[in-house]
Amino acid sequence: MGAGDVSKRILLGRKLRSSQLGETLLPKRIALPVFASDALSSVAYAPDEIFLTLSLAGASAYVWSWKIGIAVAVVMLTVVASYRQTVHAYPSGGGDYEVASVNLGGNAGVTVAAALLVDYVLTVAVSISSGVQNAASAIPWVSQHEASVAVALVVLLAALNLRGVRESGAFFALPTYGFMIGVIGMALLGAIRGAQGTLPQVESAHDTIIPAPGYPTDGSLTGLALVFLLARAFSSGSAALTGVEAISNGVPAFRRPKSKNAATTLLLLGTIAITMLLSIIVLANQMGLKYVDDVDRLLGPDGKPLPPGFDQPTVMAQLSKAVFDNFTPGYYFVLAMTGIILVLAANTAFNGFPVLGSILARDGYMPRALGSRGDRLAYSNGIIVLASFAVILIVAFDAQTTRLIQLYIVGVFVSFNLSQLGMIRHWTRHLKTETDPATRRRMMRSRAINTFGLGLTAIVFVIVLLTKFLAGAWIAILAMCVFFVLMKSIRRHYDNVSRELADDEEDRILPTKVHAIVLVSLLHKPTLRALAYAKDSRPNVLEAV
């Protein structure tokens, strides 16, 4: 074994046989942190985006934050209910891509695939950038090297995933559950202290927000301007919905019964994410949080501008520091778990992107290499491609979450809408042939859920498109178009190759001339046997080189 092989074994572990694939399947307790870490972790930055957007009109606009949180929660519940139908109807792991391809045609399927591929890349870039920014609240030197730290973390995550889904899942389970315990524990302690009248204010509670240019200084925003602001805040808060679709793409990674376990995991994901999201928003309002995108619009308690270079702590950092003011380890625990889960949330994409890439490769829309499993039975090439794209984005946007988040959401709502429409057609087609009354009732109930989901996600998509297009969403849409054209070109190439390789009558005729060449290093017995074999084929010309 060479030095390269030894290094590879140290990095990836021992090789696994294809027959050992069943050993890599995940129980629900591991599948939850593996596939749901993205959606769960988004509650660490979705509230930040809501408060940042509302702050444009001043602190008075924060009165709408909990209402926006409820709207996001309703959409998430609807999406979770819809995807529970999908995992039962299409358990093969194609998810939205398979639903759209089967029910709406090839172009719809490729559109969904392009949207999901872009969204997975953005998931890695946004999650890791946000995690690094949270770490900067506690580790000062990180704030000067966000992009470098983020790139290093992407490389580390890629290496862990190359070792296999089960090993990476076991590694990620502890911090994911730690994040849940930290946030829910903080919310419960905050509720108890609020009931006792001892809930403190956050450090920014006595600051004053100056409305952004173009907004009334007295906070009296009304009419269409208010509607647009609320729509923009809602679209930013909808970042909490990203990652929900990953479970439908990862059904094959679950233990049997796969569909049932995936549906249960989806329900757990929705319940936990909504609980944490609303808890953070309510707690922030009760504790007087002030959070802005530009610290120049923030005045200190003395009414003077904050000092140059002031680094505003994140919402999670301010809340945990105040709630755990008498228990410092609690503050550091929440902050550490938040930073880690935001980094590990990218693991959802590292599981979704390679699987989707392998399905696209099987269907001829991606290079065949993406469909090959590595030594640890993971789709290694897909993992490497995803990590490369994410690194490019992080470097290009200097790991700034606020800039990257504008590219986010659009792709996932494209897939949401086409998936819901595809499921409606799926149930309608099956209802035409189904005669059992109980089964028909179940199908009609499922179709009603998907119809409601389509209506709701279509409204959200329009809001997201209107409020985020000029802010950067056009870049994501352009990237989807590029992926779409690229995938159609690859499929066209494979179709042309297939036509060229197809057999016909002319291929069954023996050639009229045969030119035989035998490579010779020394004149010994193997060489003589090779020459004899070549002569036996009766070539027109025989050369020994």
Coordinates of C-alpha atoms in Angstrom, one line a residue:
M1 CA 0.0 0.0 0.0
G2 CA 1.5 3.3 -1.1
A3 CA 1.7 6.5 0.9
G4 CA -1.3 8.0 -0.9
D5 CA -3.4 5.0 0.0
V6 CA -2.4 5.1 3.6
S7 CA -3.3 8.8 3.8
K8 CA -6.6 8.1 2.2
R9 CA -7.4 5.3 4.7
I10 CA -6.5 7.6 7.7
L11 CA -8.7 10.4 6.3
L12 CA -11.7 8.3 5.2
G13 CA -11.4 5.0 7.1
R14 CA -11.5 1.5 5.8
K15 CA -13.2 0.6 2.6
L16 CA -16.8 -0.7 2.7
R17 CA -18.3 -3.3 0.4
S18 CA -21.4 -2.5 -1.5
S19 CA -23.1 -5.3 0.5
Q20 CA -22.5 -3.2 3.6
L21 CA -24.7 -0.4 2.4
G22 CA -27.5 -1.4 4.9
E23 CA -25.1 -0.7 7.7
T24 CA -25.0 3.0 6.8
L25 CA -28.8 3.4 7.1
L26 CA -30.0 5.8 9.8
P27 CA -32.4 5.4 12.7
K28 CA -34.7 8.4 13.4
R29 CA -32.6 9.7 16.3
I30 CA -29.6 10.1 13.9
A31 CA -31.7 11.0 10.9
L32 CA -33.1 14.1 12.7
P33 CA -29.8 15.9 13.2
V34 CA -28.5 14.7 9.8
F35 CA -31.4 15.9 7.6
A36 CA -33.1 18.5 9.8
S37 CA -30.1 20.5 11.1
D38 CA -30.5 23.0 8.3
A39 CA -34.1 23.8 9.1
L40 CA -33.5 23.7 12.9
S41 CA -30.5 25.9 12.7
S42 CA -32.3 28.5 10.6
V43 CA -34.1 29.7 13.7
A44 CA -30.7 31.1 14.7
Y45 CA -30.7 33.6 11.9
A46 CA -34.3 33.8 10.6
P47 CA -35.3 36.0 13.7
D48 CA -32.3 38.2 13.0
E49 CA -33.4 38.8 9.5
I50 CA -37.0 39.7 10.6
F51 CA -35.7 42.3 13.2
L52 CA -33.1 43.7 10.8
T53 CA -35.8 44.3 8.2
L54 CA -38.3 45.8 10.6
S55 CA -35.7 48.1 12.1
L56 CA -35.7 50.0 8.8
A57 CA -38.8 51.8 10.0
G58 CA -37.6 52.1 13.6
A59 CA -38.2 50.1 16.8
S60 CA -42.0 50.7 16.6
A61 CA -42.2 48.3 13.7
Y62 CA -41.1 45.4 16.1
V63 CA -44.7 45.1 17.2
W64 CA -45.2 43.1 13.9
S65 CA -42.4 40.6 14.6
W66 CA -44.5 38.0 16.4
K67 CA -47.3 38.2 13.8
I68 CA -44.7 37.6 11.0
G69 CA -43.3 34.7 13.1
I70 CA -46.8 33.1 13.2
A71 CA -47.2 33.6 9.4
V72 CA -43.9 31.8 8.9
A73 CA -44.9 29.0 11.3
V74 CA -48.2 28.5 9.4
V75 CA -46.3 28.2 6.1
M76 CA -43.8 25.7 7.7
L77 CA -46.6 23.5 9.0
T78 CA -48.3 23.5 5.6
V79 CA -45.0 22.6 3.9
V80 CA -44.3 19.8 6.4
A81 CA -47.8 18.4 6.0
S82 CA -47.3 18.4 2.2
Y83 CA -43.9 16.7 2.3
R84 CA -45.3 14.0 4.5
Q85 CA -47.5 13.1 1.5
T86 CA -44.5 13.2 -0.8
V87 CA -42.3 10.8 1.2
H88 CA -45.1 8.2 1.2
A89 CA -45.8 8.6 -2.5
Y90 CA -42.2 8.8 -3.7
P91 CA -39.9 7.0 -1.3
S92 CA -37.0 6.5 -3.8
G93 CA -35.2 9.7 -2.8
G94 CA -35.9 11.8 -5.9
G95 CA -38.1 14.1 -3.8
D96 CA -39.3 17.2 -5.6
Y97 CA -37.3 16.3 -8.7
E98 CA -39.0 13.0 -9.1
V99 CA -42.5 14.4 -8.3
A100 CA -42.1 17.1 -10.9
S101 CA -40.6 14.8 -13.6
V102 CA -43.2 12.1 -13.3
N103 CA -46.2 14.4 -13.1
L104 CA -45.2 17.6 -14.9
G105 CA -42.7 16.5 -17.5
G106 CA -38.9 16.6 -18.0
N107 CA -38.5 20.3 -18.1
A108 CA -40.3 20.8 -14.8
G109 CA -38.1 18.2 -13.2
V110 CA -34.9 19.8 -14.5
T111 CA -36.2 23.2 -13.3
V112 CA -36.7 21.8 -9.8
A113 CA -33.3 20.1 -9.9
A114 CA -31.6 23.3 -10.8
A115 CA -33.4 25.2 -8.0
L116 CA -32.5 22.6 -5.4
L117 CA -28.8 22.4 -6.5
V118 CA -28.5 26.2 -6.2
D119 CA -30.3 26.1 -2.8
Y120 CA -28.0 23.4 -1.5
V121 CA -24.9 25.4 -2.4
L122 CA -26.4 28.5 -0.7
T123 CA -27.3 26.4 2.4
V124 CA -23.7 25.6 2.9
A125 CA -22.5 29.2 2.3
V126 CA -25.2 30.8 4.4
S127 CA -25.1 28.4 7.3
I128 CA -21.3 28.4 7.7
S129 CA -21.0 32.1 7.3
S130 CA -23.7 32.7 9.9
G131 CA -22.0 30.2 12.3
V132 CA -18.7 32.1 11.9
Q133 CA -20.4 35.4 12.6
N134 CA -22.0 34.0 15.8
A135 CA -18.5 32.7 16.8
A136 CA -17.1 36.2 16.2
S137 CA -19.4 37.4 19.1
A138 CA -17.4 35.4 21.5
I139 CA -14.0 35.1 19.8
P140 CA -12.7 38.5 18.6
W141 CA -10.0 37.3 16.2
V142 CA -12.6 35.4 14.2
S143 CA -14.2 38.8 13.2
Q144 CA -11.1 39.7 11.2
H145 CA -10.9 36.4 9.3
E146 CA -14.5 35.3 8.7
A147 CA -14.0 34.1 5.1
S148 CA -10.8 32.1 5.9
V149 CA -12.4 30.4 8.9
A150 CA -15.6 29.6 6.8
V151 CA -13.6 28.1 4.0
A152 CA -11.7 25.9 6.5
L153 CA -15.0 24.7 8.0
V154 CA -16.3 23.8 4.5
V155 CA -13.3 21.7 3.9
L156 CA -13.6 20.0 7.3
L157 CA -17.3 19.2 6.7
A158 CA -16.5 17.8 3.3
A159 CA -13.8 15.5 4.8
L160 CA -16.3 14.3 7.5
N161 CA -18.9 13.5 4.9
L162 CA -16.5 11.6 2.7
R163 CA -16.2 9.2 5.6
G164 CA -19.9 8.2 5.1
V165 CA -23.4 9.4 6.1
R166 CA -23.7 7.2 9.2
E167 CA -20.4 8.3 10.7
S168 CA -21.0 12.0 10.0
G169 CA -24.5 11.7 11.4
A170 CA -23.3 10.3 14.7
F171 CA -20.8 13.0 14.9
F172 CA -23.4 15.8 14.3
A173 CA -26.1 14.4 16.6
L174 CA -24.7 15.7 19.9
P175 CA -24.4 19.4 19.0
T176 CA -27.8 19.4 17.2
Y177 CA -29.5 18.0 20.3
G178 CA -27.4 20.4 22.4
F179 CA -28.7 23.3 20.3
M180 CA -32.3 22.2 20.9
I181 CA -31.7 21.9 24.6
G182 CA -30.0 25.3 24.8
V183 CA -32.6 27.3 22.9
I184 CA -35.7 25.6 24.4
G185 CA -34.0 25.8 27.9
M186 CA -33.3 29.5 27.4
A187 CA -37.0 30.1 26.3
L188 CA -38.3 28.2 29.4
L189 CA -36.1 30.0 31.8
G190 CA -37.0 33.3 30.2
A191 CA -40.7 32.4 30.5
I192 CA -40.2 31.5 34.2
R193 CA -38.3 34.7 34.9
G194 CA -40.9 36.7 33.0
A195 CA -43.7 35.2 35.2
Q196 CA -41.7 36.0 38.3
G197 CA -41.0 39.6 37.1
T198 CA -37.2 39.1 37.1
L199 CA -36.7 38.9 33.3
P200 CA -33.8 41.3 32.5
Q201 CA -33.4 43.6 29.5
V202 CA -30.9 42.8 26.7
E203 CA -27.9 45.1 26.4
S204 CA -29.4 46.9 23.4
A205 CA -32.7 47.6 25.1
H206 CA -31.9 51.2 26.0
D207 CA -30.5 52.0 22.6
T208 CA -32.4 54.1 20.0
I209 CA -32.9 53.1 16.4
I210 CA -32.9 55.9 13.8
P211 CA -35.2 54.9 10.8
A212 CA -33.4 54.3 7.5
P213 CA -33.4 57.1 4.9
G214 CA -36.8 57.4 3.3
Y215 CA -38.7 56.2 6.3
P216 CA -40.6 58.6 8.6
T217 CA -38.6 59.5 11.7
D218 CA -41.7 59.2 14.0
G219 CA -42.3 55.6 13.0
S220 CA -45.7 56.3 11.5
L221 CA -45.3 54.0 8.5
T222 CA -48.7 53.2 6.9
G223 CA -50.3 52.1 3.6
L224 CA -48.4 50.3 0.9
A225 CA -45.0 51.2 2.4
L226 CA -45.9 49.3 5.6
V227 CA -47.3 46.4 3.5
F228 CA -44.0 46.2 1.5
L229 CA -41.9 46.3 4.7
L230 CA -43.9 43.5 6.3
A231 CA -43.7 41.5 3.1
R232 CA -40.0 42.0 3.0
A233 CA -39.6 41.0 6.6
F234 CA -41.8 37.9 6.0
S235 CA -39.7 36.8 3.0
S236 CA -36.5 37.2 5.1
G237 CA -38.0 35.2 7.9
S238 CA -39.0 32.5 5.5
A239 CA -35.4 31.4 5.6
A240 CA -36.7 29.2 8.4
L241 CA -38.3 26.9 5.8
T242 CA -35.0 26.0 4.0
G243 CA -34.0 22.4 4.5
V244 CA -37.5 21.0 5.0
E245 CA -37.3 19.4 1.5
A246 CA -34.0 17.6 2.3
I247 CA -35.8 14.8 4.1
S248 CA -37.9 13.9 1.0
N249 CA -34.6 13.6 -0.9
G250 CA -33.0 11.5 1.7
V251 CA -35.7 8.8 2.3
P252 CA -33.3 6.0 1.0
A253 CA -30.9 6.8 3.9
F254 CA -33.6 5.9 6.6
R255 CA -34.0 2.5 8.1
R256 CA -37.1 0.5 7.3
P257 CA -40.0 1.4 7.2
K258 CA -38.3 4.2 5.3
S259 CA -41.4 6.3 4.4
K260 CA -42.9 6.1 7.9
N261 CA -39.6 7.0 9.6
A262 CA -39.1 10.0 7.2
A263 CA -42.6 11.3 7.8
T264 CA -42.1 11.1 11.6
T265 CA -38.8 12.9 11.3
L266 CA -40.6 15.6 9.2
L267 CA -43.2 16.1 11.9
L268 CA -40.5 16.3 14.7
L269 CA -38.6 18.8 12.6
G270 CA -41.6 21.1 12.1
T271 CA -42.7 21.0 15.7
I272 CA -39.3 21.7 17.1
A273 CA -38.4 24.5 14.6
I274 CA -41.6 26.4 15.1
T275 CA -41.4 26.2 18.8
M276 CA -37.8 27.6 18.8
L277 CA -38.6 30.3 16.2
L278 CA -41.6 31.7 18.0
S279 CA -39.9 31.5 21.4
I280 CA -36.9 33.6 20.2
I281 CA -39.2 36.2 18.7
V282 CA -41.4 36.6 21.8
L283 CA -38.4 36.6 24.1
A284 CA -36.7 39.3 22.0
N285 CA -39.8 41.5 22.2
Q286 CA -40.2 41.0 25.9
M287 CA -36.5 41.9 26.6
G288 CA -36.5 45.1 24.5
L289 CA -34.1 43.9 21.7
K290 CA -32.8 46.5 19.2
Y291 CA -31.1 45.1 16.2
V292 CA -30.1 46.9 13.0
D293 CA -28.2 46.2 9.8
D294 CA -26.1 49.4 10.1
V295 CA -24.8 50.4 13.5
D296 CA -24.7 54.0 12.4
R297 CA -28.4 54.0 12.8
L298 CA -28.1 52.9 16.5
L299 CA -27.7 55.5 19.3
G300 CA -26.5 54.5 22.7
P301 CA -28.3 55.0 26.0
D302 CA -26.8 58.5 26.2
G303 CA -28.3 59.4 22.8
K304 CA -24.8 59.5 21.1
P305 CA -23.7 57.3 18.2
L306 CA -21.9 54.1 19.2
P307 CA -18.1 54.0 18.9
P308 CA -16.5 53.3 15.5
G309 CA -16.0 49.6 14.8
F310 CA -18.8 48.5 17.3
D311 CA -19.7 44.9 16.5
Q312 CA -23.3 44.3 17.3
P313 CA -23.9 40.9 18.9
T314 CA -26.4 38.6 17.2
V315 CA -30.0 38.2 18.6
M316 CA -29.2 34.8 20.1
A317 CA -26.1 36.2 21.8
Q318 CA -28.0 39.1 23.3
L319 CA -30.9 36.9 24.5
S320 CA -28.7 34.2 26.1
K321 CA -26.4 36.7 27.8
A322 CA -29.4 38.4 29.5
V323 CA -31.4 35.3 30.4
F324 CA -28.3 33.5 31.8
D325 CA -26.9 36.7 33.5
N326 CA -26.5 34.7 36.7
F327 CA -25.2 31.6 35.0
T328 CA -22.4 32.4 32.6
P329 CA -21.8 28.7 31.4
G330 CA -25.4 28.7 30.1
Y331 CA -24.6 31.8 27.9
Y332 CA -21.5 30.2 26.5
F333 CA -23.3 26.8 26.0
V334 CA -26.1 28.4 23.9
L335 CA -23.6 30.5 21.9
A336 CA -21.3 27.5 21.3
M337 CA -24.2 25.3 20.3
T338 CA -25.6 28.0 18.0
G339 CA -22.2 28.5 16.2
I340 CA -21.7 24.7 15.9
I341 CA -25.2 23.9 14.6
L342 CA -25.0 26.7 12.1
V343 CA -21.8 25.2 10.7
L344 CA -23.2 21.7 10.9
A345 CA -26.4 22.7 9.2
A346 CA -24.5 22.6 6.0
N347 CA -24.4 18.9 6.6
T348 CA -28.0 18.7 5.3
A349 CA -26.8 20.0 2.0
F350 CA -23.9 17.6 2.0
N351 CA -26.4 14.7 2.3
G352 CA -29.0 16.1 -0.2
F353 CA -26.8 17.5 -3.0
P354 CA -24.8 14.2 -3.6
V355 CA -28.0 12.1 -3.6
L356 CA -29.8 14.4 -6.0
G357 CA -26.7 14.6 -8.2
S358 CA -26.5 10.8 -8.4
I359 CA -30.2 10.6 -9.5
L360 CA -29.6 13.3 -12.1
A361 CA -26.5 11.4 -13.3
R362 CA -28.6 8.2 -13.6
D363 CA -31.1 10.1 -15.7
G364 CA -28.3 11.6 -17.9
Y365 CA -28.6 15.2 -16.7
M366 CA -25.3 15.2 -14.8
P367 CA -21.9 13.6 -15.5
R368 CA -21.9 9.8 -14.7
A369 CA -19.1 10.4 -12.2
L370 CA -21.7 11.9 -9.8
G371 CA -23.5 8.6 -9.6
S372 CA -20.5 6.6 -8.3
R373 CA -20.1 5.8 -4.7
G374 CA -16.7 6.2 -3.0
D375 CA -14.8 3.9 -0.7
R376 CA -17.2 4.7 2.2
L377 CA -20.3 4.3 0.0
A378 CA -20.9 8.0 -0.1
Y379 CA -21.3 9.9 -3.3
S380 CA -17.8 11.4 -3.0
N381 CA -17.7 13.4 -6.3
G382 CA -21.0 15.2 -5.4
I383 CA -19.6 16.1 -2.0
I384 CA -16.4 17.6 -3.6
V385 CA -18.4 19.6 -6.2
L386 CA -20.7 21.0 -3.5
A387 CA -17.8 22.0 -1.3
S388 CA -16.1 23.7 -4.3
F389 CA -19.1 25.8 -5.2
A390 CA -19.7 26.8 -1.6
V391 CA -16.1 28.0 -1.1
I392 CA -16.4 30.2 -4.3
L393 CA -19.5 31.8 -2.9
I394 CA -18.0 32.4 0.6
V395 CA -14.9 34.0 -0.8
A396 CA -16.9 36.1 -3.3
F397 CA -19.3 37.5 -0.6
D398 CA -16.7 37.6 2.1
A399 CA -18.8 35.3 4.3
Q400 CA -21.4 38.1 5.0
T401 CA -24.7 36.4 5.9
T402 CA -26.8 39.5 5.2
R403 CA -25.5 39.6 1.6
L404 CA -25.8 35.9 1.0
I405 CA -29.3 35.6 2.5
Q406 CA -30.6 37.8 -0.4
L407 CA -29.8 35.0 -2.8
Y408 CA -31.5 32.4 -0.6
I409 CA -35.1 31.2 -0.4
V410 CA -36.0 31.7 -4.1
G411 CA -34.8 28.3 -5.2
V412 CA -36.5 26.4 -2.4
F413 CA -39.9 28.0 -3.2
V414 CA -39.5 27.2 -6.9
S415 CA -39.2 23.5 -5.9
F416 CA -42.0 23.8 -3.3
N417 CA -44.5 25.1 -5.9
L418 CA -43.7 22.6 -8.6
S419 CA -43.7 19.8 -6.1
Q420 CA -47.1 20.7 -4.8
L421 CA -48.5 21.0 -8.3
G422 CA -47.0 17.6 -9.2
M423 CA -48.5 16.0 -6.1
I424 CA -52.0 17.4 -7.0
R425 CA -51.7 15.7 -10.4
H426 CA -50.4 12.6 -8.8
W427 CA -53.5 12.2 -6.6
T428 CA -55.9 13.2 -9.4
R429 CA -54.4 10.6 -11.7
H430 CA -54.7 7.8 -9.1
L431 CA -58.3 8.9 -8.1
K432 CA -59.4 8.1 -11.7
T433 CA -58.7 4.4 -11.2
E434 CA -59.1 3.9 -7.4
T435 CA -62.4 2.4 -6.3
D436 CA -61.8 1.6 -2.6
P437 CA -63.8 4.3 -0.6
A438 CA -61.3 4.4 2.2
T439 CA -58.3 4.8 -0.1
R440 CA -60.2 7.5 -2.1
R441 CA -60.9 9.5 1.0
R442 CA -57.2 9.3 2.0
M443 CA -56.2 10.4 -1.5
M444 CA -58.7 13.3 -1.5
R445 CA -57.4 14.4 1.9
S446 CA -53.9 14.3 0.6
R447 CA -54.8 16.3 -2.5
A448 CA -56.6 18.9 -0.4
I449 CA -53.4 19.3 1.7
N450 CA -51.2 19.7 -1.4
T451 CA -53.7 22.2 -2.9
F452 CA -53.7 24.4 0.2
G453 CA -49.9 24.1 0.2
L454 CA -49.6 25.1 -3.4
G455 CA -51.8 28.2 -2.8
L456 CA -49.8 29.3 0.2
T457 CA -46.3 28.6 -1.2
A458 CA -47.3 30.4 -4.4
I459 CA -48.2 33.5 -2.5
V460 CA -44.9 33.3 -0.5
F461 CA -43.0 32.8 -3.7
V462 CA -44.4 36.0 -5.3
I463 CA -43.7 37.9 -2.1
V464 CA -40.1 36.6 -2.0
L465 CA -39.6 37.4 -5.7
L466 CA -40.9 41.0 -5.4
T467 CA -39.0 41.8 -2.3
K468 CA -35.7 40.1 -3.0
F469 CA -35.2 40.3 -6.7
L470 CA -33.2 43.5 -6.9
A471 CA -31.5 42.8 -3.5
G472 CA -29.7 39.8 -5.0
A473 CA -32.2 37.1 -5.8
W474 CA -31.6 37.7 -9.5
I475 CA -28.2 36.1 -9.0
A476 CA -29.8 32.9 -7.7
I477 CA -32.3 32.9 -10.6
L478 CA -29.5 33.4 -13.1
A479 CA -27.6 30.5 -11.5
M480 CA -30.7 28.3 -11.8
C481 CA -30.9 29.1 -15.5
V482 CA -27.3 28.2 -16.0
F483 CA -27.8 24.9 -14.3
F484 CA -30.9 24.2 -16.4
V485 CA -29.1 24.9 -19.7
L486 CA -26.1 22.9 -18.5
M487 CA -28.2 19.8 -17.5
K488 CA -30.1 19.9 -20.8
S489 CA -26.8 20.1 -22.7
I490 CA -25.4 17.1 -20.8
R491 CA -28.5 15.1 -21.5
R492 CA -28.3 16.0 -25.2
H493 CA -24.7 14.9 -25.2
Y494 CA -25.5 11.5 -23.7
D495 CA -28.5 11.0 -26.0
N496 CA -26.2 11.7 -29.0
V497 CA -23.6 9.3 -27.7
S498 CA -26.3 6.6 -27.2
R499 CA -27.5 7.1 -30.8
E500 CA -23.9 6.7 -32.1
L501 CA -23.4 3.6 -30.0
A502 CA -26.7 1.9 -31.0
D503 CA -26.1 -1.2 -33.0
D504 CA -27.4 -1.7 -36.6
E505 CA -27.0 -4.2 -39.4
E506 CA -23.7 -2.7 -40.6
D507 CA -22.1 -3.4 -37.2
R508 CA -22.6 -7.1 -37.6
I509 CA -20.4 -7.5 -40.7
L510 CA -16.8 -8.6 -40.1
P511 CA -14.1 -6.0 -41.0
T512 CA -12.3 -6.6 -44.3
K513 CA -8.9 -5.7 -42.9
V514 CA -7.4 -6.4 -39.5
H515 CA -4.2 -4.7 -38.3
A516 CA -2.8 -6.6 -35.3
I517 CA -0.2 -5.0 -32.9
V518 CA 1.5 -6.9 -30.1
L519 CA 3.6 -5.0 -27.5
V520 CA 6.9 -6.7 -26.8
S521 CA 9.3 -6.0 -24.0
L522 CA 11.4 -9.1 -24.2
L523 CA 11.3 -12.2 -26.4
H524 CA 10.1 -14.8 -24.0
K525 CA 7.3 -17.4 -23.6
P526 CA 4.4 -14.9 -22.8
T527 CA 5.5 -12.8 -25.9
L528 CA 5.5 -15.9 -28.1
R529 CA 2.0 -16.9 -26.9
A530 CA 0.7 -13.4 -27.5
L531 CA 2.1 -13.5 -31.1
A532 CA 0.5 -16.9 -31.6
Y533 CA -2.8 -15.6 -30.4
A534 CA -2.6 -12.6 -32.7
K535 CA -1.7 -14.9 -35.7
D536 CA -4.7 -17.1 -34.9
S537 CA -7.0 -14.1 -35.6
R538 CA -5.6 -14.1 -39.1
P539 CA -4.8 -10.4 -39.4
N540 CA -3.9 -8.8 -42.7
V541 CA -0.9 -7.2 -41.0
L542 CA 0.9 -8.3 -37.8
E543 CA 3.4 -6.0 -36.0
A544 CA 5.4 -6.6 -32.9
V545 CA 6.3 -3.3 -31.3

